[in-house]
mmCIF file of C-alpha atoms in Angstrom:
data_model
loop_
_atom_site.group_PDB
_atom_site.id
_atom_site.type_symbol
_atom_site.label_atom_id
_atom_site.label_comp_id
_atom_site.label_asym_id
_atom_site.label_seq_id
_atom_site.Cartn_x
_atom_site.Cartn_y
_atom_site.Cartn_z
ATOM 1 C CA UNK A 82 0.192 0.274 0.016
ATOM 2 C CA UNK A 83 3.015 2.409 1.251
ATOM 3 C CA UNK A 84 4.805 1.752 -2.627
ATOM 4 C CA UNK A 85 1.474 2.550 -4.577
ATOM 5 C CA UNK A 86 0.699 5.700 -2.354
ATOM 6 C CA UNK A 87 4.542 7.038 -3.107
ATOM 7 C CA UNK A 88 4.024 6.340 -6.763
ATOM 8 C CA UNK A 89 0.645 8.461 -6.223
ATOM 9 C CA UNK A 90 2.079 11.033 -5.196
ATOM 10 C CA UNK A 91 5.097 11.182 -7.505
ATOM 11 C CA UNK A 92 3.076 11.038 -10.272
ATOM 12 C CA UNK A 93 0.971 14.048 -8.670
ATOM 13 C CA UNK A 94 3.954 16.290 -8.569
ATOM 14 C CA UNK A 95 5.048 15.670 -12.077
ATOM 15 C CA UNK A 96 1.465 16.760 -13.022
ATOM 16 C CA UNK A 97 1.814 19.826 -11.004
ATOM 17 C CA UNK A 98 5.439 20.640 -12.302
ATOM 18 C CA UNK A 99 4.310 20.292 -16.280
ATOM 19 C CA UNK A 100 1.104 22.637 -15.373
ATOM 20 C CA UNK A 101 3.165 25.279 -13.990
ATOM 21 C CA UNK A 102 5.502 24.698 -16.855
ATOM 22 C CA UNK A 103 2.518 25.141 -19.520
ATOM 23 C CA UNK A 104 1.874 28.152 -16.999
ATOM 24 C CA UNK A 105 4.929 30.269 -17.267
ATOM 25 C CA UNK A 106 5.309 29.029 -21.217
ATOM 26 C CA UNK A 107 1.909 30.706 -21.732
ATOM 27 C CA UNK A 108 2.969 33.718 -19.565
ATOM 28 C CA UNK A 109 6.245 34.293 -21.454
ATOM 29 C CA UNK A 110 4.375 34.085 -24.564
ATOM 30 C CA UNK A 111 2.077 36.424 -23.370
ATOM 31 C CA UNK A 112 5.314 39.262 -22.093
ATOM 32 C CA UNK A 113 6.743 38.315 -25.611
ATOM 33 C CA UNK A 114 3.320 39.420 -27.585
ATOM 34 C CA UNK A 115 3.108 42.840 -25.436
ATOM 35 C CA UNK A 116 6.699 43.600 -26.106
ATOM 36 C CA UNK A 117 6.464 43.037 -29.380
ATOM 37 C CA UNK A 118 2.886 44.837 -29.706
ATOM 38 C CA UNK A 119 4.690 47.725 -27.191
ATOM 39 C CA UNK A 120 7.101 48.431 -30.346
ATOM 40 C CA UNK A 121 4.744 48.541 -32.912
ATOM 41 C CA UNK A 122 2.390 51.031 -31.077
ATOM 42 C CA UNK A 123 5.223 52.851 -29.832
ATOM 43 C CA UNK A 124 6.074 53.534 -33.915
ATOM 44 C CA UNK A 125 2.821 54.435 -34.703
ATOM 45 C CA UNK A 126 2.856 56.530 -31.316
ATOM 46 C CA UNK A 127 6.174 58.524 -33.323
ATOM 47 C CA UNK A 128 4.648 58.824 -36.332
ATOM 48 C CA UNK A 129 1.495 60.698 -34.932
ATOM 49 C CA UNK A 130 3.968 62.783 -32.945
ATOM 50 C CA UNK A 131 5.870 63.885 -35.849
ATOM 51 C CA UNK A 132 2.555 64.528 -37.686
ATOM 52 C CA UNK A 133 1.219 66.668 -34.965
ATOM 53 C CA UNK A 134 4.690 68.602 -35.011
ATOM 54 C CA UNK A 135 4.410 68.976 -38.950
ATOM 55 C CA UNK A 136 0.969 70.266 -38.210
ATOM 56 C CA UNK A 137 2.376 72.741 -35.380
ATOM 57 C CA UNK A 138 5.373 73.550 -37.849
ATOM 58 C CA UNK A 139 2.833 74.442 -40.897
ATOM 59 C CA UNK A 140 0.354 76.659 -38.556
ATOM 60 C CA UNK A 141 3.480 78.421 -36.955
ATOM 61 C CA UNK A 142 5.023 79.195 -40.495
ATOM 62 C CA UNK A 143 5.417 83.218 -40.926
ATOM 63 C CA UNK A 144 3.117 84.791 -43.289
ATOM 64 C CA UNK A 145 5.392 85.157 -46.549
ATOM 65 C CA UNK A 146 6.589 81.677 -46.701
ATOM 66 C CA UNK A 147 2.907 80.362 -45.584
ATOM 67 C CA UNK A 148 1.453 82.306 -48.408
ATOM 68 C CA UNK A 149 3.498 80.954 -50.791
ATOM 69 C CA UNK A 150 3.016 76.870 -49.286
ATOM 70 C CA UNK A 151 -1.295 77.913 -49.595
ATOM 71 C CA UNK A 152 -0.465 78.879 -52.986
ATOM 72 C CA UNK A 153 1.446 76.113 -54.133
ATOM 73 C CA UNK A 154 -1.261 73.670 -52.223
ATOM 74 C CA UNK A 155 -4.449 75.286 -53.979
ATOM 75 C CA UNK A 156 -2.438 74.558 -57.520
ATOM 76 C CA UNK A 157 -2.151 71.113 -56.114
ATOM 77 C CA UNK A 158 -5.715 70.330 -55.466
ATOM 78 C CA UNK A 159 -7.402 72.651 -58.380
ATOM 79 C CA UNK A 160 -5.043 69.769 -60.996
ATOM 80 C CA UNK A 161 -5.773 66.757 -58.770
ATOM 81 C CA UNK A 162 -9.715 67.806 -59.602
ATOM 82 C CA UNK A 163 -8.776 68.412 -63.191
ATOM 83 C CA UNK A 164 -7.060 65.022 -63.295
ATOM 84 C CA UNK A 165 -10.158 63.248 -61.699
ATOM 85 C CA UNK A 166 -12.551 64.316 -63.839
ATOM 86 C CA UNK A 167 -10.420 63.873 -66.868
ATOM 87 C CA UNK A 168 -10.202 60.215 -65.634
ATOM 88 C CA UNK A 169 -14.048 59.892 -65.345
ATOM 89 C CA UNK A 170 -14.360 60.924 -68.781
ATOM 90 C CA UNK A 171 -14.508 57.603 -71.115
ATOM 91 C CA UNK A 172 -15.017 57.206 -74.284
ATOM 92 C CA UNK A 173 -18.114 55.098 -75.838
ATOM 93 C CA UNK A 174 -15.950 53.808 -78.224
ATOM 94 C CA UNK A 175 -15.427 49.870 -78.335
ATOM 95 C CA UNK A 176 -11.868 48.859 -78.577
ATOM 96 C CA UNK A 177 -12.521 47.426 -82.006
ATOM 97 C CA UNK A 178 -13.997 50.944 -83.196
ATOM 98 C CA UNK A 179 -11.044 52.842 -81.464
ATOM 99 C CA UNK A 180 -9.001 50.919 -83.021
ATOM 100 C CA UNK A 181 -10.229 51.837 -86.604
ATOM 101 C CA UNK A 182 -10.608 55.354 -85.790
ATOM 102 C CA UNK A 183 -6.542 55.320 -84.911
ATOM 103 C CA UNK A 184 -5.723 53.292 -87.625
ATOM 104 C CA UNK A 185 -7.398 55.619 -90.051
ATOM 105 C CA UNK A 186 -7.096 59.095 -88.378
ATOM 106 C CA UNK A 187 -4.974 60.702 -90.561
ATOM 107 C CA UNK A 188 -7.132 60.370 -93.319
ATOM 108 C CA UNK A 189 -10.926 60.427 -92.010
ATOM 109 C CA UNK A 190 -11.395 64.575 -92.064
ATOM 110 C CA UNK A 191 -10.975 63.883 -95.761
ATOM 111 C CA UNK A 192 -13.179 60.996 -95.886
ATOM 112 C CA UNK A 193 -16.066 62.336 -94.373
ATOM 113 C CA UNK A 194 -16.334 65.242 -96.291
ATOM 114 C CA UNK A 195 -16.122 63.078 -99.427
ATOM 115 C CA UNK A 196 -18.412 60.688 -97.884
ATOM 116 C CA UNK A 197 -21.068 63.480 -97.612
ATOM 117 C CA UNK A 198 -21.063 64.082 -100.758
ATOM 118 C CA UNK A 199 -21.335 60.886 -102.150
ATOM 119 C CA UNK A 200 -24.158 60.220 -99.875
ATOM 120 C CA UNK A 201 -25.744 63.011 -100.972
ATOM 121 C CA UNK A 202 -25.223 62.054 -104.632
ATOM 122 C CA UNK A 203 -26.762 58.605 -103.305
ATOM 123 C CA UNK A 204 -29.861 60.797 -102.095
ATOM 124 C CA UNK A 205 -30.110 62.441 -105.797
ATOM 125 C CA UNK A 206 -29.691 59.332 -107.707
ATOM 126 C CA UNK A 207 -32.266 57.967 -105.452
ATOM 127 C CA UNK A 208 -34.725 60.944 -105.764
ATOM 128 C CA UNK A 209 -34.039 60.698 -109.720
ATOM 129 C CA UNK A 210 -35.373 57.272 -109.596
ATOM 130 C CA UNK A 211 -38.354 58.216 -107.773
ATOM 131 C CA UNK A 212 -39.584 60.940 -110.593
ATOM 132 C CA UNK A 213 -39.044 58.432 -113.200
ATOM 133 C CA UNK A 214 -40.935 55.935 -111.328
ATOM 134 C CA UNK A 215 -43.415 58.612 -111.294
ATOM 135 C CA UNK A 216 -43.016 59.873 -114.553
ATOM 136 C CA UNK A 217 -43.538 56.113 -115.998
ATOM 137 C CA UNK A 218 -46.148 55.716 -113.828
ATOM 138 C CA UNK A 219 -48.129 58.699 -115.203
ATOM 139 C CA UNK A 220 -47.310 57.087 -118.973
ATOM 140 C CA UNK A 221 -49.072 53.800 -118.161
ATOM 141 C CA UNK A 222 -51.971 56.078 -116.910
ATOM 142 C CA UNK A 223 -51.886 57.816 -120.501
ATOM 143 C CA UNK A 224 -51.530 54.993 -122.885
ATOM 144 C CA UNK A 225 -54.417 53.182 -120.794
ATOM 145 C CA UNK A 226 -56.475 56.573 -121.283
ATOM 146 C CA UNK A 227 -55.403 56.364 -124.989
ATOM 147 C CA UNK A 228 -56.131 52.340 -125.054
ATOM 148 C CA UNK A 229 -59.427 53.399 -123.539
ATOM 149 C CA UNK A 230 -60.258 56.023 -126.236
ATOM 150 C CA UNK A 231 -58.944 54.044 -129.373
ATOM 151 C CA UNK A 232 -61.369 50.869 -128.058
ATOM 152 C CA UNK A 233 -64.211 53.299 -127.718
ATOM 153 C CA UNK A 234 -63.726 54.721 -130.890
ATOM 154 C CA UNK A 235 -63.982 51.804 -132.661
ATOM 155 C CA UNK A 236 -67.192 50.326 -130.935
ATOM 156 C CA UNK A 237 -68.665 54.134 -132.117
ATOM 157 C CA UNK A 238 -67.303 53.418 -135.462
ATOM 158 C CA UNK A 239 -69.125 49.829 -135.707
ATOM 159 C CA UNK A 240 -72.098 50.981 -133.959
ATOM 160 C CA UNK A 241 -72.315 54.443 -136.069
ATOM 161 C CA UNK A 242 -71.885 52.146 -139.195
ATOM 162 C CA UNK A 243 -74.876 49.825 -138.303
ATOM 163 C CA UNK A 244 -77.125 52.531 -137.149
ATOM 164 C CA UNK A 245 -76.495 54.319 -140.932
ATOM 165 C CA UNK A 246 -76.751 51.042 -142.726
ATOM 166 C CA UNK A 247 -80.316 50.049 -140.928
ATOM 167 C CA UNK A 248 -81.320 53.700 -141.872
ATOM 168 C CA UNK A 249 -80.677 53.535 -145.717
ATOM 169 C CA UNK A 250 -82.040 50.057 -145.838
ATOM 170 C CA UNK A 251 -85.044 51.510 -144.285
ATOM 171 C CA UNK A 252 -85.331 54.122 -146.556
ATOM 172 C CA UNK A 253 -84.420 51.659 -149.570
ATOM 173 C CA UNK A 254 -87.336 49.512 -148.026
ATOM 174 C CA UNK A 255 -90.158 52.581 -147.986
ATOM 175 C CA UNK A 256 -88.782 53.473 -151.631
ATOM 176 C CA UNK A 257 -89.373 50.231 -153.180
ATOM 177 C CA UNK A 258 -92.275 49.257 -150.972
ATOM 178 C CA UNK A 259 -94.222 52.363 -150.829
ATOM 179 C CA UNK A 260 -92.769 54.463 -153.354
ATOM 180 C CA UNK A 261 -91.770 56.668 -151.059
ATOM 181 C CA UNK A 262 -88.462 58.514 -151.065
ATOM 182 C CA UNK A 263 -87.927 60.402 -147.693
ATOM 183 C CA UNK A 264 -84.913 63.041 -149.189
ATOM 184 C CA UNK A 265 -84.529 64.862 -146.341
ATOM 185 C CA UNK A 266 -83.953 62.130 -143.923
ATOM 186 C CA UNK A 267 -82.432 60.546 -146.507
ATOM 187 C CA UNK A 268 -80.061 63.571 -147.038
ATOM 188 C CA UNK A 269 -79.289 63.862 -142.960
ATOM 189 C CA UNK A 270 -78.500 60.478 -142.662
ATOM 190 C CA UNK A 271 -75.518 60.605 -145.367
ATOM 191 C CA UNK A 272 -74.787 63.871 -143.940
ATOM 192 C CA UNK A 273 -74.185 62.364 -140.127
ATOM 193 C CA UNK A 274 -72.658 59.424 -141.274
ATOM 194 C CA UNK A 275 -69.961 61.276 -143.267
ATOM 195 C CA UNK A 276 -69.300 63.676 -140.438
ATOM 196 C CA UNK A 277 -69.246 61.022 -137.901
ATOM 197 C CA UNK A 278 -66.956 58.940 -139.849
ATOM 198 C CA UNK A 279 -64.824 62.385 -140.406
ATOM 199 C CA UNK A 280 -64.936 62.495 -136.592
ATOM 200 C CA UNK A 281 -63.521 59.140 -136.130
ATOM 201 C CA UNK A 282 -60.771 59.168 -138.493
ATOM 202 C CA UNK A 283 -59.455 62.648 -136.889
ATOM 203 C CA UNK A 284 -59.916 60.925 -133.322
ATOM 204 C CA UNK A 285 -58.408 57.471 -134.190
ATOM 205 C CA UNK A 286 -55.489 59.486 -136.175
ATOM 206 C CA UNK A 287 -54.579 61.627 -132.731
ATOM 207 C CA UNK A 288 -55.257 58.698 -130.513
ATOM 208 C CA UNK A 289 -52.634 56.398 -132.880
ATOM 209 C CA UNK A 290 -50.109 59.835 -132.884
ATOM 210 C CA UNK A 291 -50.655 59.796 -128.702
ATOM 211 C CA UNK A 292 -49.959 56.015 -128.298
ATOM 212 C CA UNK A 293 -46.900 56.011 -130.556
ATOM 213 C CA UNK A 294 -45.318 59.108 -128.412
ATOM 214 C CA UNK A 295 -46.414 57.759 -125.537
ATOM 215 C CA UNK A 296 -44.549 54.797 -126.351
ATOM 216 C CA UNK A 297 -41.414 56.519 -127.393
ATOM 217 C CA UNK A 298 -41.443 58.584 -124.206
ATOM 218 C CA UNK A 299 -41.529 55.446 -122.783
ATOM 219 C CA UNK A 300 -38.639 53.844 -124.048
ATOM 220 C CA UNK A 301 -36.978 56.746 -123.565
ATOM 221 C CA UNK A 302 -38.127 56.574 -119.705
ATOM 222 C CA UNK A 303 -36.913 53.085 -119.736
ATOM 223 C CA UNK A 304 -33.489 54.260 -121.252
ATOM 224 C CA UNK A 305 -32.865 56.995 -118.389
ATOM 225 C CA UNK A 306 -34.108 54.618 -115.916
ATOM 226 C CA UNK A 307 -31.764 52.182 -116.729
ATOM 227 C CA UNK A 308 -29.244 54.538 -117.012
ATOM 228 C CA UNK A 309 -29.532 56.037 -113.279
ATOM 229 C CA UNK A 310 -29.978 52.758 -112.152
ATOM 230 C CA UNK A 311 -26.517 51.858 -113.009
ATOM 231 C CA UNK A 312 -25.557 54.869 -111.415
ATOM 232 C CA UNK A 313 -27.092 54.022 -108.404
ATOM 233 C CA UNK A 314 -25.558 50.636 -108.396
ATOM 234 C CA UNK A 315 -22.024 52.028 -108.815
ATOM 235 C CA UNK A 316 -22.549 54.287 -105.847
ATOM 236 C CA UNK A 317 -24.218 52.237 -103.578
ATOM 237 C CA UNK A 318 -20.955 49.733 -104.066
ATOM 238 C CA UNK A 319 -18.780 52.364 -103.756
ATOM 239 C CA UNK A 320 -20.568 53.610 -100.363
ATOM 240 C CA UNK A 321 -20.908 49.823 -98.890
ATOM 241 C CA UNK A 322 -17.470 49.539 -99.560
ATOM 242 C CA UNK A 323 -16.458 52.582 -97.431
ATOM 243 C CA UNK A 324 -19.030 52.004 -94.855
ATOM 244 C CA UNK A 325 -17.412 48.541 -94.600
ATOM 245 C CA UNK A 326 -13.990 49.811 -94.485
ATOM 246 C CA UNK A 327 -14.823 51.685 -91.352
ATOM 247 C CA UNK A 328 -17.775 49.278 -89.728
ATOM 248 C CA UNK A 329 -20.553 51.839 -90.155
ATOM 249 C CA UNK A 330 -23.703 52.178 -91.741
ATOM 250 C CA UNK A 331 -23.433 55.720 -93.020
ATOM 251 C CA UNK A 332 -21.020 59.047 -92.258
ATOM 252 C CA UNK A 333 -23.167 60.591 -89.573
ATOM 253 C CA UNK A 334 -22.070 57.535 -87.360
ATOM 254 C CA UNK A 335 -18.736 57.754 -88.888
ATOM 255 C CA UNK A 336 -18.613 61.689 -88.162
ATOM 256 C CA UNK A 337 -19.832 60.491 -84.583
ATOM 257 C CA UNK A 338 -17.144 58.083 -83.234
ATOM 258 C CA UNK A 339 -14.367 60.407 -85.168
ATOM 259 C CA UNK A 340 -15.563 63.174 -82.941
ATOM 260 C CA UNK A 341 -15.563 60.833 -79.792
ATOM 261 C CA UNK A 342 -12.179 59.695 -80.717
ATOM 262 C CA UNK A 343 -10.845 62.859 -81.164
ATOM 263 C CA UNK A 344 -12.365 63.899 -77.458
ATOM 264 C CA UNK A 345 -10.545 61.270 -76.308
ATOM 265 C CA UNK A 346 -7.117 62.019 -77.641
ATOM 266 C CA UNK A 347 -7.601 65.716 -76.823
ATOM 267 C CA UNK A 348 -8.559 64.780 -73.218
ATOM 268 C CA UNK A 349 -5.815 62.187 -73.066
ATOM 269 C CA UNK A 350 -3.322 65.526 -73.820
ATOM 270 C CA UNK A 351 -5.044 67.547 -71.300
ATOM 271 C CA UNK A 352 -4.439 64.540 -68.509
ATOM 272 C CA UNK A 353 -0.410 64.329 -69.757
ATOM 273 C CA UNK A 354 -0.405 68.290 -69.479
ATOM 274 C CA UNK A 355 -2.525 68.077 -65.847
ATOM 275 C CA UNK A 356 -0.437 65.250 -64.689
ATOM 276 C CA UNK A 357 2.906 66.842 -65.861
ATOM 277 C CA UNK A 358 1.931 70.422 -63.988
ATOM 278 C CA UNK A 359 1.001 68.426 -60.944
ATOM 279 C CA UNK A 360 4.193 66.713 -60.684
ATOM 280 C CA UNK A 361 5.708 70.326 -60.768
ATOM 281 C CA UNK A 362 3.733 71.484 -58.347
ATOM 282 C CA UNK A 363 3.584 68.846 -56.195
ATOM 283 C CA UNK A 364 7.751 68.441 -56.344
ATOM 284 C CA UNK A 365 7.511 72.023 -55.719
ATOM 285 C CA UNK A 366 5.418 71.762 -52.529
ATOM 286 C CA UNK A 367 7.581 69.058 -50.976
ATOM 287 C CA UNK A 368 10.774 70.916 -51.663
ATOM 288 C CA UNK A 369 9.491 74.105 -49.624
ATOM 289 C CA UNK A 370 7.917 71.610 -46.790
ATOM 290 C CA UNK A 371 11.472 70.016 -46.489
ATOM 291 C CA UNK A 372 12.782 73.449 -46.359
ATOM 292 C CA UNK A 373 10.290 74.385 -43.436
ATOM 293 C CA UNK A 374 11.823 71.341 -41.693
ATOM 294 C CA UNK A 375 8.701 69.465 -42.195
ATOM 295 C CA UNK A 376 9.221 65.502 -41.389
ATOM 296 C CA UNK A 377 7.015 63.819 -43.857
ATOM 297 C CA UNK A 378 6.798 66.065 -46.778
ATOM 298 C CA UNK A 379 5.571 62.915 -48.862
ATOM 299 C CA UNK A 380 2.398 62.766 -46.202
ATOM 300 C CA UNK A 381 1.680 65.806 -46.330
ATOM 301 C CA UNK A 382 1.481 66.245 -49.831
ATOM 302 C CA UNK A 383 -1.904 64.389 -49.259
ATOM 303 C CA UNK A 384 -3.455 67.030 -46.684
ATOM 304 C CA UNK A 385 -3.021 70.041 -49.050
ATOM 305 C CA UNK A 386 -6.510 70.777 -48.457
ATOM 306 C CA UNK A 387 -5.507 70.907 -44.695
ATOM 307 C CA UNK A 388 -2.637 73.510 -45.300
ATOM 308 C CA UNK A 389 -5.480 75.775 -47.543
ATOM 309 C CA UNK A 390 -8.393 75.360 -44.838
ATOM 310 C CA UNK A 391 -7.413 76.057 -41.689
ATOM 311 C CA UNK A 392 -10.830 73.916 -40.204
ATOM 312 C CA UNK A 393 -9.225 71.036 -42.014
ATOM 313 C CA UNK A 394 -6.106 71.463 -40.061
ATOM 314 C CA UNK A 395 -8.333 71.516 -36.972
ATOM 315 C CA UNK A 396 -10.124 68.502 -37.589
ATOM 316 C CA UNK A 397 -6.660 66.619 -38.734
ATOM 317 C CA UNK A 398 -5.108 67.675 -35.380
ATOM 318 C CA UNK A 399 -8.530 66.754 -33.140
ATOM 319 C CA UNK A 400 -8.328 62.754 -34.894
ATOM 320 C CA UNK A 401 -4.506 63.110 -34.322
ATOM 321 C CA UNK A 402 -4.830 63.965 -30.465
ATOM 322 C CA UNK A 403 -7.708 61.349 -30.107
ATOM 323 C CA UNK A 404 -5.892 58.711 -32.480
ATOM 324 C CA UNK A 405 -2.773 59.291 -29.563
ATOM 325 C CA UNK A 406 -4.966 59.175 -26.796
ATOM 326 C CA UNK A 407 -5.805 55.463 -28.322
ATOM 327 C CA UNK A 408 -2.358 54.570 -28.763
ATOM 328 C CA UNK A 409 -1.361 55.903 -25.279
ATOM 329 C CA UNK A 410 -4.325 53.068 -23.809
ATOM 330 C CA UNK A 411 -2.990 50.698 -26.009
ATOM 331 C CA UNK A 412 0.456 51.099 -24.608
ATOM 332 C CA UNK A 413 -0.727 50.862 -20.834
ATOM 333 C CA UNK A 414 -2.838 48.344 -21.400
ATOM 334 C CA UNK A 415 0.088 45.720 -23.077
ATOM 335 C CA UNK A 416 2.364 47.478 -19.975
ATOM 336 C CA UNK A 417 -0.223 45.969 -17.588
ATOM 337 C CA UNK A 418 -0.238 42.868 -18.985
ATOM 338 C CA UNK A 419 3.597 42.568 -18.854
ATOM 339 C CA UNK A 420 3.509 43.778 -14.930
ATOM 340 C CA UNK A 421 0.470 41.210 -14.218
ATOM 341 C CA UNK A 422 2.554 38.432 -15.611
ATOM 342 C CA UNK A 423 5.865 39.306 -14.260
ATOM 343 C CA UNK A 424 3.970 39.107 -11.004
ATOM 344 C CA UNK A 425 2.490 35.868 -11.453
ATOM 345 C CA UNK A 426 6.016 34.606 -12.774
ATOM 346 C CA UNK A 427 7.749 36.301 -9.838
ATOM 347 C CA UNK A 428 5.002 34.111 -7.625
ATOM 348 C CA UNK A 429 5.536 30.976 -9.456
ATOM 349 C CA UNK A 430 9.459 31.155 -8.979
ATOM 350 C CA UNK A 431 9.238 31.850 -5.239
ATOM 351 C CA UNK A 432 7.221 28.575 -4.504
ATOM 352 C CA UNK A 433 10.641 26.158 -4.566
ATOM 353 C CA UNK A 434 13.816 26.348 -6.127
ATOM 354 C CA UNK A 435 13.331 24.112 -8.688
ATOM 355 C CA UNK A 436 10.955 25.964 -10.069
ATOM 356 C CA UNK A 437 12.447 29.225 -9.590
ATOM 357 C CA UNK A 438 15.515 27.221 -12.053
ATOM 358 C CA UNK A 439 12.385 26.647 -14.383
ATOM 359 C CA UNK A 440 10.971 30.191 -14.773
ATOM 360 C CA UNK A 441 14.465 31.942 -15.172
ATOM 361 C CA UNK A 442 15.477 29.420 -17.924
ATOM 362 C CA UNK A 443 12.175 30.145 -19.579
ATOM 363 C CA UNK A 444 11.933 33.649 -19.503
ATOM 364 C CA UNK A 445 15.684 33.725 -21.041
ATOM 365 C CA UNK A 446 14.524 31.222 -23.615
ATOM 366 C CA UNK A 447 12.127 34.363 -24.359
ATOM 367 C CA UNK A 448 14.483 36.792 -24.167
ATOM 368 C CA UNK A 449 12.545 38.382 -20.804
ATOM 369 C CA UNK A 450 14.664 39.986 -17.887
ATOM 370 C CA UNK A 451 14.925 37.391 -15.091
ATOM 371 C CA UNK A 452 12.058 37.438 -12.508
#
């Protein structure tokens, strides 16, 4: 029984020692991490302090240097607005359309003028074709009218012949059967027949001439229409080639794209000029800040609005002071962690010489001063 009791006691002590080792290791890691955090936070604290010092230097500048710095800062702010505005502009052209404009940009002004004339000429040809089509319709109407008149004269001649023939037969019958001769009626019938025949002859001749003239006009019109159609086909083929070449439907579309391309190129030149001017003023601005012993001229180039507007500067300083206070609180929190962890390490080390050696060894391993 005594043997088992001794084994249990030894096992319990080993477990306790292991627990202390784990706790000491955790405490050392906590102190090590807190020390690392303090280094990082102090670096941030120094940066905030330098920025506050810079703000004070700028605020305390004499009137003449301050005025020069403000003037340069105003230029920087204005140029930034211009550059932002120019950068926000985007062309509506696709990459393909832009490529075509870029490829033919030297010839496009003259090409647009040429295509305008050619498309205007195409409209003239279309108008001529419409007029010719209208004239053709008029001629066909006149031809149909004359053919109708011809038919009417033919029927009129036939009816007149039959009527006169019947009257003459009637007069002859009266004379033979009744021995009566209607000389006046006979004479009127003969005169009427002669008059009707003469009228039909004249109108038929007139109708025939009108039909021949109409046919001549129609043949001439067909010939002229064919000539104009050939012109139209050739003109359209030429325009289709140009439209396909520039991937447009008409010259208005081409002119619009070219204007879009020119506007983009002009904006690009403005962007380059504005960027170059901005670089000049920004360098001058940083040179002045360096001359006035400002610690971080690069950072203050992005705070030019605070140099121009005192309210902005006050706001920045207020934010920096708040930030510095929070950094101090972080430093204090990590310092308390180190102190509390150190106190606990001392307590553990004081429990026994063996634990003291273990604590000091662990602290040395983590590069922490001895408890």
